[in-house]
Every structure is written in C-alpha cells, then in structure tokens.
Coordinates of C-alpha atoms in Angstrom, one line a residue:
M1 CA 102.6 106.5 23.6
L2 CA 103.0 110.3 23.6
S3 CA 102.5 112.3 20.5
F4 CA 104.5 115.5 19.9
S5 CA 103.0 116.6 16.6
S6 CA 100.2 118.8 18.1
M7 CA 102.1 120.2 21.1
V8 CA 102.8 123.9 21.6
T9 CA 106.4 124.4 22.6
F10 CA 108.5 127.0 24.5
K11 CA 112.0 126.9 23.2
L12 CA 115.2 127.6 25.2
P13 CA 118.2 129.2 23.5
L14 CA 121.8 128.1 24.0
F15 CA 124.1 130.3 26.0
S16 CA 127.9 129.9 26.2
N17 CA 127.7 130.7 30.0
Y18 CA 125.9 127.8 31.7
T19 CA 124.7 130.1 34.5
F20 CA 122.2 131.4 31.9
F21 CA 121.9 128.2 29.9
F22 CA 118.2 127.8 30.5
L23 CA 116.9 131.3 30.1
F24 CA 113.5 130.8 28.5
L25 CA 111.9 132.5 25.5
S26 CA 108.1 133.1 25.7
L27 CA 106.1 131.8 22.8
C28 CA 104.8 135.3 22.3
S29 CA 104.4 138.4 24.5
A30 CA 101.0 137.3 25.7
E31 CA 102.3 133.9 26.9
V32 CA 103.8 133.3 30.3
L33 CA 106.0 130.2 30.8
P34 CA 104.6 128.0 33.5
T35 CA 107.0 127.7 36.5
T36 CA 106.0 124.2 37.4
L37 CA 106.3 121.2 35.1
Y38 CA 104.3 118.0 35.5
L39 CA 105.9 114.6 34.7
P40 CA 103.3 111.8 34.9
V41 CA 104.8 108.7 36.6
T42 CA 103.5 105.1 36.0
K43 CA 104.1 102.1 38.3
D44 CA 105.3 99.1 36.2
S45 CA 103.2 96.1 37.2
S46 CA 106.0 93.5 36.6
T47 CA 109.1 95.2 38.1
L48 CA 107.4 97.8 40.4
Q49 CA 109.6 100.5 38.9
Y50 CA 108.3 104.0 38.5
T51 CA 108.6 105.2 35.0
T52 CA 108.1 108.5 33.1
V53 CA 108.2 109.6 29.5
I54 CA 110.1 112.6 28.1
G55 CA 110.6 113.7 24.5
Q56 CA 114.1 113.8 23.1
R57 CA 116.1 114.2 19.9
T58 CA 115.3 115.7 16.5
P59 CA 112.8 114.7 15.4
L60 CA 111.3 114.3 18.8
V61 CA 110.6 110.8 20.0
P62 CA 109.2 109.7 23.4
I63 CA 111.7 107.9 25.6
K64 CA 110.6 105.9 28.6
L65 CA 112.8 106.3 31.7
T66 CA 112.9 104.7 35.2
V67 CA 112.9 107.4 37.9
H68 CA 116.0 107.3 40.1
L69 CA 115.6 109.8 42.9
G70 CA 119.4 109.9 43.6
G71 CA 120.5 109.6 40.0
I72 CA 123.4 111.8 38.7
S73 CA 121.9 112.5 35.3
L74 CA 119.5 111.5 32.6
W75 CA 121.1 108.7 30.7
V76 CA 119.8 106.7 27.7
D77 CA 120.9 103.5 25.9
C78 CA 122.5 104.9 22.7
D79 CA 123.1 101.4 21.3
I80 CA 119.5 100.9 20.3
G81 CA 118.9 103.1 17.3
Y82 CA 119.8 106.6 18.7
N83 CA 119.1 108.8 15.7
S84 CA 119.1 112.6 16.0
S85 CA 120.3 115.5 13.9
T86 CA 120.9 117.6 17.0
Y87 CA 123.1 115.3 19.0
H88 CA 126.3 117.1 20.3
P89 CA 129.0 115.1 22.2
A90 CA 130.9 117.1 24.7
R91 CA 134.5 117.8 23.5
C92 CA 137.5 117.3 25.8
N93 CA 138.4 120.3 28.0
S94 CA 135.2 122.2 27.0
T95 CA 133.1 124.3 29.3
L96 CA 130.4 121.6 29.0
C97 CA 132.8 118.9 30.3
S98 CA 133.8 121.1 33.2
F99 CA 130.2 122.0 34.0
A100 CA 129.2 118.4 34.0
K101 CA 132.1 117.5 36.3
S102 CA 133.6 115.0 33.9
H103 CA 136.2 112.7 35.4
S104 CA 138.0 111.6 32.2
C105 CA 138.3 112.0 28.4
G106 CA 139.0 109.8 25.5
D107 CA 138.3 108.3 22.0
C108 CA 135.9 105.7 20.7
I109 CA 137.7 102.4 21.1
F110 CA 135.0 99.9 22.0
K111 CA 132.7 100.3 18.9
P112 CA 133.5 99.5 15.3
Q113 CA 132.4 103.0 14.2
I114 CA 131.7 106.5 15.5
Q115 CA 128.2 106.8 16.8
P116 CA 126.2 108.5 19.6
G117 CA 127.8 107.4 22.8
C118 CA 131.2 106.6 21.1
N119 CA 133.0 109.6 19.7
N120 CA 136.6 110.8 19.6
N121 CA 137.8 113.6 21.8
T122 CA 134.9 113.4 24.2
C123 CA 134.5 113.5 28.0
Y124 CA 132.8 111.1 30.3
N125 CA 130.9 110.8 33.6
W126 CA 129.5 107.9 35.4
G127 CA 126.5 105.9 34.2
E128 CA 124.7 104.1 37.0
N129 CA 122.1 101.4 37.1
P130 CA 120.9 101.2 40.7
L131 CA 118.8 98.1 40.0
I132 CA 122.0 96.0 39.5
N133 CA 124.4 98.3 41.5
T134 CA 126.5 98.8 38.4
Y135 CA 128.5 101.8 37.3
M136 CA 130.0 102.6 33.9
D137 CA 132.9 105.0 33.8
R138 CA 132.7 105.9 30.1
A139 CA 129.2 107.3 29.8
E140 CA 129.6 109.9 27.1
I141 CA 128.4 113.4 28.0
A142 CA 126.3 115.0 25.3
E143 CA 123.6 117.5 24.6
D144 CA 120.4 117.1 22.6
V145 CA 116.8 118.4 22.4
L146 CA 114.6 117.5 25.4
A147 CA 110.9 118.2 25.7
I148 CA 109.1 118.1 29.1
G149 CA 105.4 118.5 29.6
S150 CA 103.7 121.2 31.6
T151 CA 100.0 122.0 31.2
P152 CA 98.1 119.9 28.7
G153 CA 99.2 120.6 25.1
I154 CA 102.3 122.5 26.1
L155 CA 105.9 121.2 26.1
V156 CA 108.9 123.1 27.4
T157 CA 111.7 122.4 24.9
L158 CA 115.3 122.5 25.9
P159 CA 117.5 122.6 22.7
R160 CA 120.7 121.4 24.3
F161 CA 119.9 119.4 27.5
I162 CA 122.9 117.7 29.0
F163 CA 122.6 113.9 29.4
S164 CA 124.8 110.8 29.1
C165 CA 125.0 108.0 26.5
V166 CA 125.6 104.4 27.8
D167 CA 125.7 101.1 26.1
S168 CA 123.1 98.3 26.3
S169 CA 124.9 96.5 29.1
M170 CA 123.6 99.2 31.5
S171 CA 120.0 98.5 30.7
K172 CA 119.8 95.2 32.5
D173 CA 116.6 94.8 34.7
L174 CA 115.0 98.0 33.5
A175 CA 111.2 97.7 32.9
E176 CA 109.9 96.8 29.5
G177 CA 110.3 99.6 27.0
V178 CA 112.5 101.6 29.3
T179 CA 115.7 102.8 27.6
G180 CA 117.3 104.9 30.4
I181 CA 117.3 106.5 33.8
A182 CA 115.8 109.9 34.9
G183 CA 118.2 111.2 37.5
F184 CA 117.0 113.6 40.2
G185 CA 120.1 113.7 42.4
H186 CA 120.6 116.8 44.6
Q187 CA 124.3 117.4 44.2
S188 CA 124.9 116.7 40.5
P189 CA 124.8 119.8 38.3
V190 CA 123.4 117.8 35.4
S191 CA 120.5 116.1 37.2
I192 CA 117.1 117.0 35.9
P193 CA 116.0 119.5 38.6
N194 CA 119.4 121.2 38.8
Q195 CA 119.6 121.8 35.1
L196 CA 116.0 123.2 35.0
A197 CA 116.8 125.4 38.0
L198 CA 119.5 127.3 36.1
D199 CA 116.5 129.3 34.8
P200 CA 115.6 131.8 37.6
R201 CA 111.9 131.1 37.1
F202 CA 112.4 127.5 38.2
A203 CA 113.1 126.9 41.9
R204 CA 115.5 124.2 42.9
K205 CA 112.6 122.2 44.2
F206 CA 110.5 119.3 43.1
G207 CA 107.7 117.1 44.6
I208 CA 107.1 113.4 44.0
C209 CA 103.8 111.6 44.4
L210 CA 103.8 107.9 43.5
S211 CA 100.6 106.2 42.7
S212 CA 99.9 102.8 44.4
S213 CA 98.0 101.7 41.3
T214 CA 99.5 100.4 38.1
S215 CA 96.5 101.7 36.2
S216 CA 96.5 105.3 37.3
R217 CA 99.5 107.7 37.2
G218 CA 101.2 109.7 39.9
V219 CA 103.3 112.8 39.2
I220 CA 106.6 114.6 39.7
F221 CA 106.2 118.4 40.1
I222 CA 109.3 120.3 39.0
G223 CA 109.5 123.9 40.3
S224 CA 108.0 126.0 43.0
G225 CA 104.4 124.8 42.8
P226 CA 101.6 124.9 43.7
Y227 CA 101.3 121.1 44.1
N228 CA 97.6 120.9 43.9
F229 CA 95.3 117.8 44.3
Y230 CA 91.6 117.4 44.2
N231 CA 89.6 116.1 47.2
P232 CA 87.2 117.1 45.4
K233 CA 88.2 120.8 45.9
K234 CA 91.6 121.9 44.8
V235 CA 94.1 122.0 47.6
D236 CA 97.9 122.6 47.7
I237 CA 99.1 119.6 49.8
S238 CA 102.6 121.2 50.1
N239 CA 101.2 123.8 52.4
N240 CA 101.0 121.3 55.3
L241 CA 104.2 119.2 55.4
V242 CA 106.6 118.0 58.1
Y243 CA 110.1 119.0 57.0
T244 CA 113.4 117.6 58.0
K245 CA 117.0 118.3 57.0
L246 CA 118.5 116.9 53.8
I247 CA 121.7 115.2 54.9
T248 CA 124.7 114.7 52.7
N249 CA 126.9 111.7 53.2
P250 CA 130.4 113.1 53.6
R251 CA 132.0 109.8 52.6
A252 CA 130.0 109.1 49.5
F253 CA 131.6 109.0 46.1
L254 CA 129.4 107.8 43.3
Q255 CA 126.3 108.1 45.5
S256 CA 126.8 111.7 46.7
S257 CA 123.5 112.8 45.1
E258 CA 121.4 110.3 47.0
Y259 CA 118.9 111.6 49.6
H260 CA 119.5 111.0 53.2
I261 CA 117.5 112.0 56.3
E262 CA 117.9 111.6 60.0
V263 CA 115.7 108.9 61.5
S264 CA 116.2 109.1 65.3
S265 CA 113.9 106.3 66.3
I266 CA 111.0 104.1 65.1
R267 CA 107.7 103.8 66.9
I268 CA 105.1 101.1 66.4
A269 CA 101.6 101.7 67.9
G270 CA 103.1 104.7 69.8
K271 CA 105.9 102.7 71.5
D272 CA 109.6 103.0 70.8
V273 CA 111.2 100.0 69.1
P274 CA 114.4 99.0 70.9
L275 CA 117.2 99.6 68.4
N276 CA 120.9 99.9 68.2
K277 CA 120.8 103.7 67.5
T278 CA 124.4 103.9 66.3
L279 CA 123.0 102.4 63.1
L280 CA 120.7 105.3 62.6
S281 CA 123.5 107.8 62.0
I282 CA 125.9 107.9 59.0
N283 CA 129.4 106.7 60.1
K284 CA 131.7 109.7 59.4
K285 CA 134.7 107.4 58.8
N286 CA 133.2 105.0 56.2
G287 CA 129.9 106.6 55.2
V288 CA 127.7 103.6 56.1
G289 CA 124.5 103.6 58.2
G290 CA 121.8 106.3 58.3
T291 CA 118.7 106.5 56.2
R292 CA 118.3 106.9 52.5
I293 CA 115.2 107.5 50.4
K294 CA 115.2 105.5 47.1
T295 CA 112.6 105.1 44.4
T296 CA 114.3 102.1 42.7
T297 CA 113.9 100.0 45.8
P298 CA 110.3 98.5 45.9
F299 CA 110.1 97.9 49.6
T300 CA 111.9 99.5 52.5
I301 CA 115.1 97.6 53.5
L302 CA 116.1 97.5 57.1
D303 CA 119.4 96.2 58.5
N304 CA 118.7 92.8 59.9
S305 CA 119.0 93.9 63.6
I306 CA 116.6 96.7 63.0
Y307 CA 114.2 94.5 60.9
N308 CA 114.0 91.8 63.6
A309 CA 113.1 94.4 66.3
V310 CA 110.5 96.1 64.0
K311 CA 109.0 92.7 63.0
T312 CA 108.7 91.6 66.7
A313 CA 107.2 94.8 67.8
F314 CA 104.7 94.9 64.8
L315 CA 103.5 91.3 65.3
M316 CA 103.1 91.8 69.0
A317 CA 101.0 95.0 68.4
L318 CA 98.5 93.1 66.1
P319 CA 95.1 92.3 67.5
K320 CA 95.1 89.0 69.5
N321 CA 92.7 87.4 67.1
V322 CA 95.1 87.7 64.2
T323 CA 96.9 84.5 63.3
I324 CA 100.6 84.6 62.4
V325 CA 101.4 82.7 59.2
E326 CA 104.5 80.4 59.1
P327 CA 106.6 80.1 57.2
P328 CA 106.7 83.7 55.8
M329 CA 105.9 84.2 52.1
K330 CA 108.0 85.5 49.2
Q331 CA 110.7 87.9 50.3
F332 CA 108.8 89.0 53.4
G333 CA 109.7 87.7 56.8
A334 CA 106.5 88.5 58.8
C335 CA 103.1 87.4 57.5
F336 CA 99.7 87.0 59.1
S337 CA 96.1 86.1 58.3
S338 CA 94.0 89.1 57.0
K339 CA 90.7 87.5 57.9
N340 CA 90.3 89.6 61.1
I341 CA 91.9 92.7 59.7
R342 CA 89.3 95.4 58.9
N343 CA 89.9 98.0 56.2
T344 CA 90.0 101.8 56.8
N345 CA 90.4 104.8 54.6
V346 CA 94.2 104.5 55.0
G347 CA 94.4 100.8 54.3
P348 CA 94.3 97.7 56.6
D349 CA 93.8 98.5 60.3
V350 CA 97.3 97.4 61.5
P351 CA 99.6 99.1 64.0
V352 CA 100.9 102.5 62.7
I353 CA 104.7 102.8 62.2
D354 CA 106.4 106.2 62.8
F355 CA 109.8 107.1 61.5
V356 CA 110.7 109.7 64.0
L357 CA 112.9 112.4 62.4
H358 CA 115.1 115.1 64.0
K359 CA 112.7 115.5 67.0
K360 CA 109.9 113.5 68.5
S361 CA 107.1 115.8 67.2
A362 CA 108.4 115.5 63.6
Y363 CA 107.6 112.0 62.2
W364 CA 106.6 110.3 59.0
R365 CA 103.6 108.1 59.9
I366 CA 103.1 105.0 57.9
Y367 CA 99.6 103.5 57.8
G368 CA 98.5 100.1 56.7
A369 CA 98.3 100.9 53.0
N370 CA 102.0 101.5 53.1
S371 CA 103.2 99.2 55.9
V372 CA 101.7 95.9 54.6
V373 CA 101.1 94.1 51.3
Q374 CA 98.4 91.6 50.4
V375 CA 100.3 88.6 49.0
T376 CA 97.3 86.1 48.7
K377 CA 93.6 86.4 49.3
D378 CA 93.9 85.7 53.0
V379 CA 97.5 86.6 53.9
M380 CA 99.2 89.9 54.4
C381 CA 102.9 90.6 55.0
L382 CA 104.8 93.4 56.6
A383 CA 106.1 95.3 53.6
F384 CA 109.7 95.6 54.9
V385 CA 112.7 93.5 54.0
G386 CA 115.6 92.5 56.3
E387 CA 119.1 92.5 54.8
D388 CA 122.7 92.7 55.9
Q389 CA 123.4 96.4 55.5
T390 CA 126.9 96.4 56.9
W391 CA 128.2 98.5 54.0
E392 CA 125.0 100.2 53.1
P393 CA 122.5 102.6 54.7
S394 CA 120.8 100.9 57.7
I395 CA 117.4 102.0 56.4
V396 CA 116.6 102.4 52.7
I397 CA 113.0 103.8 52.4
G398 CA 111.5 102.2 49.3
G399 CA 108.7 103.0 46.9
H400 CA 105.8 101.1 48.6
Q401 CA 106.3 103.3 51.7
M402 CA 106.3 106.5 49.5
E403 CA 103.1 105.7 47.6
E404 CA 100.1 108.0 48.0
N405 CA 102.4 110.4 50.0
L406 CA 103.7 113.7 48.7
L407 CA 107.4 114.2 49.3
V408 CA 108.8 117.7 48.5
F409 CA 112.6 118.1 47.9
D410 CA 113.5 121.7 48.6
L411 CA 117.1 121.6 47.3
A412 CA 117.8 125.3 47.9
R413 CA 116.9 125.1 51.6
K414 CA 118.3 121.5 51.9
R415 CA 115.2 120.0 53.4
I416 CA 112.6 117.3 52.6
G417 CA 108.9 117.6 53.4
F418 CA 106.5 114.7 54.1
S419 CA 102.7 114.7 53.8
S420 CA 101.9 111.2 55.3
S421 CA 99.1 109.4 53.4
L422 CA 97.0 111.5 51.0
K423 CA 94.1 109.2 51.9
L424 CA 93.8 111.1 55.1
Q425 CA 92.9 114.1 53.0
K426 CA 90.5 112.1 50.7
T427 CA 92.7 112.3 47.7
S428 CA 95.5 110.4 45.9
C429 CA 98.5 110.9 43.8
A430 CA 96.4 110.3 40.7
K431 CA 94.2 113.3 41.5
Y432 CA 96.9 115.9 40.9
D433 CA 96.0 119.2 39.1
Y434 CA 98.0 119.9 36.0
T435 CA 96.2 123.0 35.0
S436 CA 97.6 125.4 37.6
K437 CA 99.4 128.5 36.5
S438 CA 101.7 130.1 39.0

C-alpha cells in the first residue's frame, strides 16, 4: 500500500482555459519538475490483469486501477465509499463537459440521494469495462485531486484531474482490490497521457513495459523519456526501436481510442504463414479486421482461420523429437511435451514468430518466452487463442506477448515502437531506472 504522508508534491493550478490546464508550478525556484513520470505496474496472479496505483481525492488515498491501453479515461467505482472534499462534478453545458466530449446531460435518478457519481445537472461520458465488453452511458464526468509518482519521494499533484464516476456494476471481473480503470487511449482528450500532455513539458508520449513476473513490477513511463533500464549499465532502450504507424479505425465508435497497427504477414521460423490477408486490414465499411494491441487480453487472440494456420506452421517447425500432446490443455489449442525443449536467454527454444509490420524489414519478433506458456511440469502450449473474430479485429495482441518488451506510443507522431525481448539486452521490465532527470 502506498503512503502519501511523506511525499514531496508539485501542485498544478486550475486554469479556466483547458489548453493551459496543466501548467505546473515548481516547488521552489531551485526545483525542476521531472518531465517523465513512472507508474509501477503489477501483474495480478489470479486474473493476469496489469494494475497500477495512483493517489486520488482529499485527503489522498491510493486507488488501484487496471491498465487499459485503449481506455477513454480514468474511471473509478464511486459506489464504494468515495469520500473527498475536492470532488467537483461537471455541470451541464460547461467548458469541462465540452472538453471531455460529453454525449449527454441529466440529473441523479438512479440513486436514493445525491452522491459522487450521481448529481443533478451533470454531464456524462462512456464508462467501459473491456473485461466484460460492457459500456455505461451515464458515467458522471468529474474532477478531483490526482497524484502520480515520478522519482522516489516525489508526487506530481493535479488538483482537478478529469475522470469518470461509475457504479459498482461496472467493476465486475476486475482484479482483487481494483476499483477502476486507468485509460491510456490515444484519441480521447481525457485519457491519462493526453491530459498530462496539456502541459508543454510533457510530450504526448508514453512507454509501457510489462513484467512477466507477479512478484516484480514493470512500468509505464509517461513523457518524453529517457526510458532507462539497467543491464547492468544504464541504457535508454527507446533509442533502438522498430517503429510502425499508429492506425485509427475509421468506423470505430466507442473503441476509437484503441491502438491498431498494420500487420502485413506472419512468419514462423523465417517462413511466411499462408493467410487470408484480407483479414489483416481494417474493413473500411464496417471497421472489423486488422490488428489491435490490448493490455486487458491475457493472450493474443487470432481469428480462427489465422490461428489454425499459425498453429499448423508452429507445430511443424518444432524439432522432430518433440511430442505433440493431445488433447490440448486449458484454453490453448496446441500443446507439446517440453522434455526435449532446451531453455535459452529468451525462453524456450521454439520457432520464432515474426509479426511483419508495414514492410518486410520491420517486424516484431516473438521468442519462446512470449510465444509459449508452461501449463504443467512437462507440457507447454502455444500462447495464442483462436476465436471467431468476425466482428472484431482479426488479431488482438495480448499481454503475454508484450511482457519484457518495451512498447513506446508516440502519440504526437502517430507511431508505435517495439523493442522485442529485453532479455536480448540482458535486462527486464523490472530493472527500469526511476531516478533519471531529463
């Protein structure tokens, strides 16, 4: 549990013009505000969700949130004892409602009394829970104090951070202790990185590095960097990334802030997998197909036709002395004996999988640590899931494939960078440096 009693804070004043909403005040003339924030991220052992903790309210309390890469905003469950002297609901037709792109306005009619999340003459946006594919159209837009960590002992305090209040029905399937969602969507003005970027010292850029361990934490860097890790020397991993274009789904409505990229083909052990490539592009008429990156999906989902082709190619590329296990185990459709699989610095020595991006020389290489999962002592499975994706993206890249990789989301330049496995550079997401001053 975080303690806020001994933290040094930088406070941000309120401005009526939201272009300057997050101009910072230095603590004193000798202090310089750090331009990169560090949000530690923990993998929940039960749900495999990635969670972080942020301070909110007056007095400050730690709130635990599930990280949703494509989330519209930060939202919290206001039904479970939301107490704060600095809570301000957004009043109908206000500048705040307009800035947050509110879709409607109304009064409190579903609760017996006025409370945070249910006020009269307030505006709403959409609350979303991607774990259950549920949306709430009356998420009350509000402001309150928010505190985000930077270097040890320092919090950046935002006195009127915009977020949404939802009711407890939206908290279904969240990890234990989690009371909301931390949204990092690229098109929403009230997502966490876009609100912070209203201050000119914060770039519209963030990096995410998910730990594969439930006992050591990864990190989200917010700002321009550097994104340093130890191996054992300090190195900025973001200096050597493969970048590809961030694609916006033209037909998306509630999911317009999700992150899509172009995957032009898939290679296994250096050979192209035969695919129906029309599935790899977003259909301009209905918005389905293409590739999405999603932190709330534990394992990459492939449309059934893509999955079957990938499964066949992967199993055929395994060494001949590896035994296929039938029937498959748990949710995985391709499993095999691990007795003759040796281990390497990038995980089990299995065929590498390349997601080829906008050109053949630009690819995201997936090694054994990210392509397979050990399900029993002697059995491994291909860590991809086949589903009917007729009305969804054909490929949804999940958390397991992202672990121990640095992904940088450069929103200003509309591109995403990939590092491939940090194990190649003898480091990990848990070895990030949080003392850098830029």
